[in-house]
Amino acid sequence: MVTWRNRSIDSLSTMELRLALDDAINQIAWSQAEADSTTFFQALLAGFVAGAVVVTVAILTFSLIG
C-alpha cells in the first residue's frame, strides 16, 4: 500500500495527490543533489578544525585568567 502522510493514496483528493507528487519530485531532486563523499569529508574536516580552534582559544583564555 502506498501512503502519503500516513494516508492511503486511494483516499486522497486531487489536490492532495498533486501535493504528494510534488513532495515525491522534491525528494528525488534533494536526494540526487546530496553532497558527494569528497565534499562531506571536507566539511567534516572543517568542523573538526573549527572545534580544535575553539578548544585552543578556550584553553588559552582560561590559562591567562587563572
Backbone as JSON, one array per atom type, in Angstrom:
{
  "sequence": "MVTWRNRSIDSLSTMELRLALDDAINQIAWSQAEADSTTFFQALLAGFVAGAVVVTVAILTFSLIG",
  "N": [[0.84, -1.17, 0.0], [0.64, 2.15, -0.87], [1.42, 5.12, 0.73], [0.83, 8.51, 1.8], [1.81, 10.87, 3.97], [0.85, 9.26, 6.07], [-1.59, 8.38, 5.04], [-3.58, 6.48, 2.87], [-3.03, 6.48, -0.63], [-5.23, 6.08, -2.16], [-7.3, 7.33, -0.91], [-6.93, 10.02, -1.15], [-7.57, 13.43, -2.08], [-7.83, 15.25, -5.21], [-6.22, 17.54, -5.07], [-4.57, 16.86, -2.9], [-3.27, 14.67, -4.01], [-1.78, 15.97, -5.97], [-0.09, 17.47, -4.31], [1.25, 15.35, -3.05], [2.62, 14.26, -5.22], [4.26, 16.42, -5.86], [5.8, 16.51, -3.51], [7.13, 14.05, -3.8], [8.64, 14.5, -6.14], [10.28, 16.62, -5.26], [11.67, 15.27, -3.25], [13.12, 13.4, -4.74], [14.74, 15.14, -6.26], [16.16, 16.35, -4.17], [17.54, 14.17, -3.06], [19.22, 13.47, -5.15], [20.83, 15.65, -5.23], [22.49, 15.51, -3.1], [25.51, 15.85, -1.22], [28.67, 14.72, -2.45], [31.1, 12.2, -1.44], [33.61, 13.4, -1.15], [33.09, 16.14, -0.72], [31.63, 15.89, 1.65], [33.64, 14.85, 3.36], [35.42, 17.02, 3.38], [33.84, 18.98, 4.64], [33.44, 17.72, 7.1], [36.09, 17.62, 8.04], [36.63, 20.38, 8.19], [34.86, 21.03, 10.22], [35.98, 19.65, 12.41], [38.42, 21.01, 12.59], [37.52, 23.61, 13.18], [36.37, 23.1, 15.67], [38.68, 22.39, 17.1], [40.04, 24.82, 17.08], [38.32, 26.41, 18.64], [38.5, 25.07, 21.1], [41.23, 25.43, 21.64], [41.38, 28.25, 21.88], [39.75, 28.56, 24.11], [41.25, 27.19, 26.07], [43.6, 28.76, 26.11], [42.49, 31.22, 26.95], [41.47, 30.61, 29.52], [43.87, 29.87, 30.76], [45.27, 32.25, 30.8], [43.66, 33.82, 32.43], [43.55, 32.42, 34.82]],
  "CA": [[0.0, 0.0, 0.0], [1.37, 3.4, -0.96], [0.82, 6.14, 1.6], [1.39, 9.85, 1.85], [1.47, 11.45, 5.28], [0.1, 8.23, 6.78], [-2.91, 8.15, 4.44], [-3.53, 5.73, 1.62], [-3.22, 7.39, -1.77], [-6.57, 5.86, -2.7], [-8.27, 8.19, -0.23], [-6.53, 11.42, -1.29], [-8.28, 14.26, -3.05], [-7.0, 15.65, -6.35], [-5.2, 18.5, -4.59], [-3.61, 16.12, -2.08], [-2.44, 13.89, -4.93], [-0.81, 16.9, -6.57], [0.91, 17.76, -3.27], [2.05, 14.14, -2.87], [3.51, 14.18, -6.37], [5.24, 17.47, -5.68], [6.71, 16.04, -2.46], [7.95, 12.99, -4.37], [9.61, 15.13, -7.06], [11.25, 17.34, -4.45], [12.51, 14.28, -2.57], [14.06, 12.86, -5.74], [15.72, 16.19, -6.56], [17.02, 16.55, -2.99], [18.43, 13.02, -2.88], [20.23, 13.49, -6.2], [21.69, 16.8, -5.02], [23.27, 15.33, -1.9], [26.94, 16.04, -1.41], [29.44, 13.5, -2.64], [31.93, 11.85, -0.29], [34.71, 14.37, -1.02], [32.54, 17.34, -0.09], [31.31, 15.52, 3.02], [34.88, 14.75, 4.11], [35.94, 18.37, 3.58], [33.01, 19.63, 5.65], [33.75, 17.08, 8.37], [37.42, 18.09, 8.44], [36.49, 21.78, 8.58], [34.2, 21.03, 11.53], [36.97, 19.27, 13.42], [39.39, 22.11, 12.73], [36.85, 24.69, 13.9], [36.27, 22.67, 17.07], [40.01, 22.47, 17.7], [40.33, 26.25, 17.28], [37.51, 26.86, 19.78], [39.09, 24.49, 22.31], [42.51, 26.1, 21.86], [41.1, 29.59, 22.37], [39.24, 28.42, 25.48], [42.38, 26.83, 26.94], [44.45, 29.95, 26.27], [41.77, 32.21, 27.72], [41.44, 30.22, 30.94], [45.23, 29.85, 31.31], [45.66, 33.63, 31.05], [42.85, 34.34, 33.54], [43.85, 31.67, 36.04]],
  "C": [[0.9, 1.25, 0.0], [0.65, 4.44, -0.12], [1.53, 7.47, 1.42], [0.88, 10.49, 3.12], [0.5, 10.55, 6.04], [-1.32, 8.03, 6.28], [-2.71, 7.41, 3.13], [-3.77, 6.68, 0.45], [-4.58, 7.21, -2.42], [-7.6, 6.81, -2.1], [-7.96, 9.68, -0.37], [-7.38, 12.15, -2.32], [-7.32, 14.61, -4.19], [-5.89, 16.59, -5.92], [-4.14, 17.79, -3.75], [-2.73, 15.23, -2.94], [-1.39, 14.76, -5.61], [0.29, 17.24, -5.56], [1.83, 16.56, -3.04], [3.05, 13.98, -4.01], [4.61, 15.22, -6.28], [6.26, 17.09, -4.61], [7.66, 14.97, -3.0], [9.03, 13.56, -5.3], [10.68, 15.88, -6.29], [12.19, 16.39, -3.72], [13.54, 13.69, -3.52], [15.14, 13.9, -6.06], [16.68, 16.4, -5.4], [18.0, 15.4, -2.86], [19.51, 12.98, -3.95], [21.21, 14.64, -6.01], [22.54, 16.66, -3.76], [24.76, 15.44, -2.22], [27.64, 14.7, -1.64], [30.37, 13.29, -1.46], [33.07, 12.83, -0.08], [34.23, 15.63, -0.31], [32.2, 17.07, 1.37], [32.56, 15.47, 3.87], [35.47, 16.13, 4.37], [35.15, 19.12, 4.63], [33.28, 19.04, 7.02], [35.1, 17.54, 8.91], [37.37, 19.54, 8.89], [35.82, 21.89, 9.94], [35.15, 20.66, 12.64], [37.99, 20.37, 13.66], [38.77, 23.27, 13.49], [36.7, 24.34, 15.37], [37.61, 22.77, 17.78], [40.4, 23.92, 17.98], [39.57, 26.77, 18.5], [38.1, 26.33, 21.08], [40.41, 25.17, 22.64], [42.31, 27.5, 22.44], [40.59, 29.53, 23.8], [40.36, 28.09, 26.46], [43.28, 28.03, 27.18], [43.76, 31.01, 27.11], [41.78, 31.86, 29.19], [42.82, 30.16, 31.55], [45.72, 31.27, 31.59], [44.91, 34.22, 32.24], [43.31, 33.7, 34.85], [45.26, 31.75, 36.39]]
}
